[in-house]
C-alpha positions as a LaTeX table, in Angstrom:
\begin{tabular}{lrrr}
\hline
Residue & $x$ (\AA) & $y$ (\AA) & $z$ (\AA) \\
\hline
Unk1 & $-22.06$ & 23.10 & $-14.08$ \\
Unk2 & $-23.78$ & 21.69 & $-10.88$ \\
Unk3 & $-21.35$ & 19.52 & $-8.92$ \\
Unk4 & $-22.02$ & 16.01 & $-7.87$ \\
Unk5 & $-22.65$ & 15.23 & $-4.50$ \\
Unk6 & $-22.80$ & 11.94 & $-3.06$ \\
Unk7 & $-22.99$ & 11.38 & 1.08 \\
Unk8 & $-21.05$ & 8.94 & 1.68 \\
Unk9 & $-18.53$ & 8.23 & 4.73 \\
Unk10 & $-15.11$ & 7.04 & 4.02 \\
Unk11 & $-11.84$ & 6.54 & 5.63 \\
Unk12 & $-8.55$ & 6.84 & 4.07 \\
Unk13 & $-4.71$ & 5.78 & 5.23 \\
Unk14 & $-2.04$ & 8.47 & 3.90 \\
Unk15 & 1.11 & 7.65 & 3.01 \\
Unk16 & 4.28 & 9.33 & 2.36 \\
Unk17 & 6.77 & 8.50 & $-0.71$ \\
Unk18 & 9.74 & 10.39 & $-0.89$ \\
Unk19 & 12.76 & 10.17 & $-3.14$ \\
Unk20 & 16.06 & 10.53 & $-1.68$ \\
Unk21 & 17.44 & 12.51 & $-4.48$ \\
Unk22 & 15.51 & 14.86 & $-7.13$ \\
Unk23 & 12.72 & 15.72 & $-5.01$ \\
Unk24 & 10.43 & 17.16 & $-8.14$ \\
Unk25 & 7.10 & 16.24 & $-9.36$ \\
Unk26 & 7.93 & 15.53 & $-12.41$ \\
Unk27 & 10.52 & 12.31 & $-10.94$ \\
Unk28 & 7.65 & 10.96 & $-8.90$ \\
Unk29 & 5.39 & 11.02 & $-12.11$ \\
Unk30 & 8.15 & 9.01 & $-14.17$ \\
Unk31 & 8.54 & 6.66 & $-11.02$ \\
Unk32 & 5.14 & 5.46 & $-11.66$ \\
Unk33 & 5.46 & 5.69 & $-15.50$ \\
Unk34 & 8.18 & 2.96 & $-14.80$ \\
Unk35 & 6.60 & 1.25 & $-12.18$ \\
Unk36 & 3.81 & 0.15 & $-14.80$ \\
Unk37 & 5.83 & $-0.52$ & $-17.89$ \\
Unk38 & 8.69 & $-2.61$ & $-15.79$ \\
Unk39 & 5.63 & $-3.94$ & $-13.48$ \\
Unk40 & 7.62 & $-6.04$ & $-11.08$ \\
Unk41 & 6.75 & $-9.36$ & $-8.92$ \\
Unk42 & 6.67 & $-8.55$ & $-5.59$ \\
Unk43 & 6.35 & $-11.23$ & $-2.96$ \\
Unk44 & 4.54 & $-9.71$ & 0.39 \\
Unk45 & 6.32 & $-10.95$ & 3.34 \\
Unk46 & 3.55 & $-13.14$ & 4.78 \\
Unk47 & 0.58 & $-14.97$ & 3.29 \\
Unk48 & 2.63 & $-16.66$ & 0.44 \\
Unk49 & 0.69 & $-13.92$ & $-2.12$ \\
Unk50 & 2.60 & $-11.45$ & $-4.79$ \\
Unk51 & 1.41 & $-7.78$ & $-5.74$ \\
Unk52 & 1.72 & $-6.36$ & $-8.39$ \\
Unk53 & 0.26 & $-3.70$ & $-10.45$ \\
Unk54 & $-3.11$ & $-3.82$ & $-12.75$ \\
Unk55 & $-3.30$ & $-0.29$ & $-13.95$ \\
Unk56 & $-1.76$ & 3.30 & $-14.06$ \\
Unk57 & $-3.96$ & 5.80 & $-14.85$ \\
Unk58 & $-2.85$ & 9.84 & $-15.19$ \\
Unk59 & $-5.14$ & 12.55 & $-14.35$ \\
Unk60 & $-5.78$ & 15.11 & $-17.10$ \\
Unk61 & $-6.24$ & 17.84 & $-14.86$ \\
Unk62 & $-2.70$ & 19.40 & $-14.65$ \\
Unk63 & $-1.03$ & 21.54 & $-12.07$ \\
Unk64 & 0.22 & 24.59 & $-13.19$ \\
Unk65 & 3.95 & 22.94 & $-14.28$ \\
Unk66 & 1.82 & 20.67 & $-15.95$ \\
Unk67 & 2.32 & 17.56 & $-14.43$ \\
Unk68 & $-1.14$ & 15.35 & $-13.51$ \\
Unk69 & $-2.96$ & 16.06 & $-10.35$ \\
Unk70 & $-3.09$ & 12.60 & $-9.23$ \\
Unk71 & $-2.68$ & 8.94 & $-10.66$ \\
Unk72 & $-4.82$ & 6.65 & $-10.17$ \\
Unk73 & $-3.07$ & 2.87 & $-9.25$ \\
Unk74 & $-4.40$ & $-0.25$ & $-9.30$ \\
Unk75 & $-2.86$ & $-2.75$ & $-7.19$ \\
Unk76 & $-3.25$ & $-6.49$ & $-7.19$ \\
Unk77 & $-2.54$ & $-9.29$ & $-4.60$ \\
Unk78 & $-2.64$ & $-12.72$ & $-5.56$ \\
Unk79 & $-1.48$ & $-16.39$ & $-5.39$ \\
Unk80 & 1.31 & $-17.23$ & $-8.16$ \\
Unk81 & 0.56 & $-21.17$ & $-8.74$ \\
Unk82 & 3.06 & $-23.92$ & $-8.67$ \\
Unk83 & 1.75 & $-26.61$ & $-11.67$ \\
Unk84 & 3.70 & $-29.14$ & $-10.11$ \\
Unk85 & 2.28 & $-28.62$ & $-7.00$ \\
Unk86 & $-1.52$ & $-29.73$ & $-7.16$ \\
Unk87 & $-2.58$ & $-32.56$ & $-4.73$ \\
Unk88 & $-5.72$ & $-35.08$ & $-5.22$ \\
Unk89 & $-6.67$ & $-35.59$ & $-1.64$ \\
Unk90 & $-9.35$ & $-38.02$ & $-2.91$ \\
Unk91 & $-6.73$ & $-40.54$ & $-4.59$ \\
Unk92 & $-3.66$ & $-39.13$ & $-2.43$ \\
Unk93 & $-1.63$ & $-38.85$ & $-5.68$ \\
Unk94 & 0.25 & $-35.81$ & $-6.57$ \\
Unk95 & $-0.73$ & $-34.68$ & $-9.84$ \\
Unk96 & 0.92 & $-32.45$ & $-11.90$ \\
Unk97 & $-0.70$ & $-29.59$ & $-14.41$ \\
Unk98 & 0.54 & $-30.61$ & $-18.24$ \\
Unk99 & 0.72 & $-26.88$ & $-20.18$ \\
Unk100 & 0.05 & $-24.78$ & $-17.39$ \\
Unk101 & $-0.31$ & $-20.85$ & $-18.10$ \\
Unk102 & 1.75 & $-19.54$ & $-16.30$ \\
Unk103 & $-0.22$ & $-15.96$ & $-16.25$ \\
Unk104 & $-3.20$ & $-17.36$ & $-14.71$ \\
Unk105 & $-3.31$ & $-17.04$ & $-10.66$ \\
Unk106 & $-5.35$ & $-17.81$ & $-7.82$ \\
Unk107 & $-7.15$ & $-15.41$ & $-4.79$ \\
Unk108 & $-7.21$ & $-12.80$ & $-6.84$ \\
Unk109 & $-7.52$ & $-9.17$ & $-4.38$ \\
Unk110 & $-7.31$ & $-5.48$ & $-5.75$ \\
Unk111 & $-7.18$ & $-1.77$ & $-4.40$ \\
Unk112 & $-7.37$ & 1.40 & $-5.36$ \\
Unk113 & $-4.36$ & 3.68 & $-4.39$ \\
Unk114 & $-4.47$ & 7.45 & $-5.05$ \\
Unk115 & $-1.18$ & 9.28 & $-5.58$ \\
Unk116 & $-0.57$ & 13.22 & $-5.73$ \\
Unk117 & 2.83 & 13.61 & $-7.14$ \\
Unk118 & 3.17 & 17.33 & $-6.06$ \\
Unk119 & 2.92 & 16.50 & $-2.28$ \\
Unk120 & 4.09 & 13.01 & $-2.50$ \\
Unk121 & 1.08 & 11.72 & $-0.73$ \\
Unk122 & $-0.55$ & 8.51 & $-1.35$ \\
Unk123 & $-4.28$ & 7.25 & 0.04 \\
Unk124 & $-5.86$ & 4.15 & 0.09 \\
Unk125 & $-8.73$ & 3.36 & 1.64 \\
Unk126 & $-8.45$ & 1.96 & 5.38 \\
Unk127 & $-11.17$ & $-1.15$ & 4.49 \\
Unk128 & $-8.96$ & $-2.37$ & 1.07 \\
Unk129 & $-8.98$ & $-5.90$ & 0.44 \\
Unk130 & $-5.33$ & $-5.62$ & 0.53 \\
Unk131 & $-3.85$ & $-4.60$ & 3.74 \\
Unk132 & $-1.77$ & $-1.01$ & 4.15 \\
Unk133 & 1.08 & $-3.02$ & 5.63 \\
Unk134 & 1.18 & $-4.87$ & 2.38 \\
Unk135 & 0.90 & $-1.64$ & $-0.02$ \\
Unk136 & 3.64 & $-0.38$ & 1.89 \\
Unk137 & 5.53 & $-2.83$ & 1.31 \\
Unk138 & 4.58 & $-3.31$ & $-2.25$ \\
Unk139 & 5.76 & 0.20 & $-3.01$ \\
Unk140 & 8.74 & 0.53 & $-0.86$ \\
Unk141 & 9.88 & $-3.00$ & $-2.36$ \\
Unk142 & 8.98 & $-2.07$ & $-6.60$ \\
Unk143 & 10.02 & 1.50 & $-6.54$ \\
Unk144 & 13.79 & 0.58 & $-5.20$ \\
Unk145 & 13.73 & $-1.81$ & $-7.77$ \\
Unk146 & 13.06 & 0.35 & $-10.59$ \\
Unk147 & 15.55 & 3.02 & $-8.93$ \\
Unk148 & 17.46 & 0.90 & $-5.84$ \\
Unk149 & 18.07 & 2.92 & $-2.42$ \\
Unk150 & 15.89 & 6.23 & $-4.13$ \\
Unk151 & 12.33 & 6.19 & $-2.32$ \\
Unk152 & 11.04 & 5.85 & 1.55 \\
Unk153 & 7.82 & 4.53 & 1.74 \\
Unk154 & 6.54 & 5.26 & 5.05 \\
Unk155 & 3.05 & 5.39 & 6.34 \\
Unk156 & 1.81 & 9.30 & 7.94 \\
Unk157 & 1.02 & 8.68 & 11.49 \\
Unk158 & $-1.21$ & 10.17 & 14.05 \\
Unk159 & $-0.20$ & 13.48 & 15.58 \\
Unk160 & $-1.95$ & 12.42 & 18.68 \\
Unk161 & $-0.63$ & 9.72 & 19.11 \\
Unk162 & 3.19 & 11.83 & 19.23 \\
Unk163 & 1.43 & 14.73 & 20.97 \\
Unk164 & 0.98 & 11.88 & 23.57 \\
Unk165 & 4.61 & 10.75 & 23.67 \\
Unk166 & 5.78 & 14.58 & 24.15 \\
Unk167 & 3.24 & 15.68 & 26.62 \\
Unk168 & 4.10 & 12.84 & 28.81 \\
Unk169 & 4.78 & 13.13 & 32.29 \\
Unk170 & 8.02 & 11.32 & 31.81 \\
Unk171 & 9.71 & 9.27 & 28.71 \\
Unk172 & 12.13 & 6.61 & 29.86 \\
Unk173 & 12.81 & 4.62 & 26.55 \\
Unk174 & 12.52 & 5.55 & 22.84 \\
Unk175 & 13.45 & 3.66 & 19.60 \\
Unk176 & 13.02 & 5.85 & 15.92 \\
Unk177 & 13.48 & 4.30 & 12.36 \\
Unk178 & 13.42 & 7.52 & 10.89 \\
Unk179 & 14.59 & 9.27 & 7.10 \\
Unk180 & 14.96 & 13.04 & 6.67 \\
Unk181 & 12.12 & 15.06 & 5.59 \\
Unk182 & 11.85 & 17.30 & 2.24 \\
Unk183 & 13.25 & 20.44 & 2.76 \\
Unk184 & 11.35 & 23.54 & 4.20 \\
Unk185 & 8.68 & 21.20 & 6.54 \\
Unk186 & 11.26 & 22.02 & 9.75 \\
Unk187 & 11.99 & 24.72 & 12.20 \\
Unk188 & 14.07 & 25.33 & 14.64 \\
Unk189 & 17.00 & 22.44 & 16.06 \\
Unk190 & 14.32 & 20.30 & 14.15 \\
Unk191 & 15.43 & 21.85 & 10.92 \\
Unk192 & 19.07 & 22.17 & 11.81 \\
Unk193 & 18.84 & 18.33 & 13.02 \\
Unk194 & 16.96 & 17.02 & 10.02 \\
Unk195 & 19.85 & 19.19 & 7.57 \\
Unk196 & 22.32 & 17.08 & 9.34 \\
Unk197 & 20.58 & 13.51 & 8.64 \\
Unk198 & 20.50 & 14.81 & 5.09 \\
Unk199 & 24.33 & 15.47 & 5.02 \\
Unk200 & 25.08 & 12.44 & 6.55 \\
Unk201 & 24.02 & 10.74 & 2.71 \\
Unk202 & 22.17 & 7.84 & 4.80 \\
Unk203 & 19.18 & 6.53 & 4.04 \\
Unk204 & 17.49 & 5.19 & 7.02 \\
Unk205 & 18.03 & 6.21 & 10.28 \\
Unk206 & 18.31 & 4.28 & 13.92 \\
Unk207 & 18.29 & 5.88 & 17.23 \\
Unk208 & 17.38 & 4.36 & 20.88 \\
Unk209 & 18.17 & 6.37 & 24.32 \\
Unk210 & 17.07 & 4.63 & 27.45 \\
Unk211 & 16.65 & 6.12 & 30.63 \\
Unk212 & 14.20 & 5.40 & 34.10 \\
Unk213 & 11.43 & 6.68 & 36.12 \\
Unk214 & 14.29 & 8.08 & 38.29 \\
Unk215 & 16.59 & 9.63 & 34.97 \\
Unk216 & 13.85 & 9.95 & 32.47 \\
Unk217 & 15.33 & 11.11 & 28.77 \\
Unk218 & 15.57 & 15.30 & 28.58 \\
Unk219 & 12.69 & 16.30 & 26.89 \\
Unk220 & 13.31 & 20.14 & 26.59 \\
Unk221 & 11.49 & 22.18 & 24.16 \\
Unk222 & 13.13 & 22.20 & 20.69 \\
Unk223 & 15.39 & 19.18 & 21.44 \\
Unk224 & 16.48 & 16.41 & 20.22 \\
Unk225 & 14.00 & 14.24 & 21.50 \\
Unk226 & 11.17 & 16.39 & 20.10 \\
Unk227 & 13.10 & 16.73 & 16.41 \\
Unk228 & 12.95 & 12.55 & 16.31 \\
Unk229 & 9.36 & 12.45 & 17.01 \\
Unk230 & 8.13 & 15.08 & 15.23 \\
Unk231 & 10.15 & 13.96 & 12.09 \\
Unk232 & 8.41 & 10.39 & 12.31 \\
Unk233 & 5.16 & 11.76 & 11.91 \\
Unk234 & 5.61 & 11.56 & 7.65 \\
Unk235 & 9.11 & 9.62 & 7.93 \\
Unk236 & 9.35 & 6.16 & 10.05 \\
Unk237 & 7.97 & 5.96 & 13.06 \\
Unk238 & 8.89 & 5.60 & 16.82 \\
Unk239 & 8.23 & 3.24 & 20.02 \\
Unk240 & 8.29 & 4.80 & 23.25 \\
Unk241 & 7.89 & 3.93 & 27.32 \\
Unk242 & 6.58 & 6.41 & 28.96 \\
Unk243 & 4.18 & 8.08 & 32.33 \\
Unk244 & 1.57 & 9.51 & 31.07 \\
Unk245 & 0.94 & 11.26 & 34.37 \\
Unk246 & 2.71 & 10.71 & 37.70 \\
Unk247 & 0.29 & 8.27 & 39.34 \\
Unk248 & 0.11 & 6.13 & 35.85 \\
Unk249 & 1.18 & 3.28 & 35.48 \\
Unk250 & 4.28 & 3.29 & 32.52 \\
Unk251 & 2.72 & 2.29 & 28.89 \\
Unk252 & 4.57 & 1.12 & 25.36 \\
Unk253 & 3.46 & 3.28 & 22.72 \\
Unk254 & 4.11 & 1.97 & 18.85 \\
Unk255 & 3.24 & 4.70 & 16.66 \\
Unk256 & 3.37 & 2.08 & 13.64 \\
Unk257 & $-0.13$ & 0.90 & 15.13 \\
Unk258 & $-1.71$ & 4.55 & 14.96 \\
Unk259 & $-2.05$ & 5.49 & 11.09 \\
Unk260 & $-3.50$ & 8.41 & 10.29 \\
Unk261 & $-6.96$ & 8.34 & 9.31 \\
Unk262 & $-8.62$ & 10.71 & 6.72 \\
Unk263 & $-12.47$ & 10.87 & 6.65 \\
Unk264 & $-14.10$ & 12.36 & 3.99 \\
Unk265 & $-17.98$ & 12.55 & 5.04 \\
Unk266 & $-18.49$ & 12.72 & 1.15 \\
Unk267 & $-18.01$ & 12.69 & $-2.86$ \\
Unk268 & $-18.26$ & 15.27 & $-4.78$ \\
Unk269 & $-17.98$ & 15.56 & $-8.53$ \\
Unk270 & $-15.38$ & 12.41 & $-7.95$ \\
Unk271 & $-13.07$ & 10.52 & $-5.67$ \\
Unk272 & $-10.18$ & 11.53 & $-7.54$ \\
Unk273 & $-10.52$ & 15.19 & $-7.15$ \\
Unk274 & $-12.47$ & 14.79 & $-3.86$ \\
Unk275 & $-9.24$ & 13.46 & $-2.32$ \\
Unk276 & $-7.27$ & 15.57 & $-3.87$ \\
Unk277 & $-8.81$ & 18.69 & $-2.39$ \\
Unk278 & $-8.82$ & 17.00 & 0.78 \\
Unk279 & $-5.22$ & 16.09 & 1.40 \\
Unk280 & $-3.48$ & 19.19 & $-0.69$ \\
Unk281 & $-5.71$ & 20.79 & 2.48 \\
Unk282 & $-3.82$ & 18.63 & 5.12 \\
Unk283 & $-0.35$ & 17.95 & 3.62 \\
Unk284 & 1.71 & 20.76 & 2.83 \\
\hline
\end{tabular}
């Protein structure tokens, strides 16, 4: 059969979700299964609006332990309305909703999140009508309350933007918020360091070394300061001062501002399986 092919440009945020403990497809499929029949109210941080979820759809295509490809999420934002709360501005009287239900709400928003279970990887697309800030937090904030202190939810960043931070002439302050990785995706004192945050039995991970243009931090090949950065790339993120050459001035880099972008330059057959291609190509 002839595949589909549609031109058309878009661009994609990837995130990483990754459970502490039982690191298996199969757990990240049930997560979701959960997610959807327990469907909790999640109030976003700012904006006064609540997510929560409209639909969980499994893909029939199965890998080969027969788990779905990819599910499908729909994700809602929206304004949960107080009855007692309506104002007439024309009378200036408060006036209060008599039977309100409850289950209707207001500014109603929606996207479309894309999950492949055997990678952990999750895409949604960077133009949503609901922000990636607030689907991470939607996800981190719903799947610890269906299993508390199991998943990170962290958003994949740019690799230039770290290249940047570890190519720099000089580094003289760096904060990480950092988990450990799953196992297998280090090398080196990167793998040895990122065993040891695992042994620890931590969660969530703090570190901040300050230095100076005149005592910059050490930032030897295979070190630690190279094992923190590379780790955030797909588990926190970092903040770093640093000279990008020796006649630069020093610059703050936030690698939370700098989230990976995915373009796919088209469609084919579907957007399912065309990101699914794409990122098992990417994420490993």
């Amino acid at each position: 059969m002839a595949k589909r092919i549609a031109n058309q440009w878009t661009t994609w945020n990837l995130v990483n979700i990754k459970a502490r403990q039982e690191q298996t497809t199969s757990h990240y499929v049930e997560a979701f299964r959960r997610l959807y029949a327990e469907d909790p109210l999640i109030k976003f941080p700012r904006g006064g609006k609540s997510g929560s979820l409209k639909s969980v759809q499994l893909s029939e295509l199965l890998e080969e332990d027969g788990n779905p490809c990819w599910i499908h999420i729909g994700l809602l934002s929206y304004t949960v309305i107080d009855p007692e709360a309506f104002y007439n501005k024309r009378s200036q009287e408060d006036v209060k909703m008599e039977n309100w239900d409850e289950n209707i709400v207001a500014n109603k928003k929606e996207a479309d999140l894309y999950f492949i279970p055997s990678i952990h990887t999750l895409a949604v697309k960077s133009s949503a009508e609901i922000g990636l800030k607030n689907v991470v937090y939607y996800l981190a904030e719903a799947l610890n309350r269906i299993e508390p202190e199991i998943f990170d939810v962290d958003v994949i960043v740019e690799k230039d933007v770290l290249n940047k931070i570890l190519t720099a002439h000089l580094i003289t302050h760096l904060y990480a918020n950092i988990s450990y990785s799953n196992p297998g995706h280090t090398h080196g004192f990167e793998a040895a360091f990122d065993s040891k945050l695992r042994g620890m039995g931590g969660g969530r991970f703090e570190f901040t070394a300050t230095g100076s243009k005149e005592h910059p931090l050490n930032n030897e090949e295979d070190g630690m300061l190279p094992a923190i950065v590379n780790l955030s790339e797909q588990n926190g993120y970092v903040r770093a001062t640093i000279q990008s050459t020796a006649n630069s001035k020093l610059e703050k880099i936030d690698s939370s501002e700098h989230p990976r972008r995915l373009v796919l330059p088209r469609i084919v057959d579907d957007i399912c399986s065309t990101l699914y291609n794409a990122i098992k190509g990417i994420i490993h």
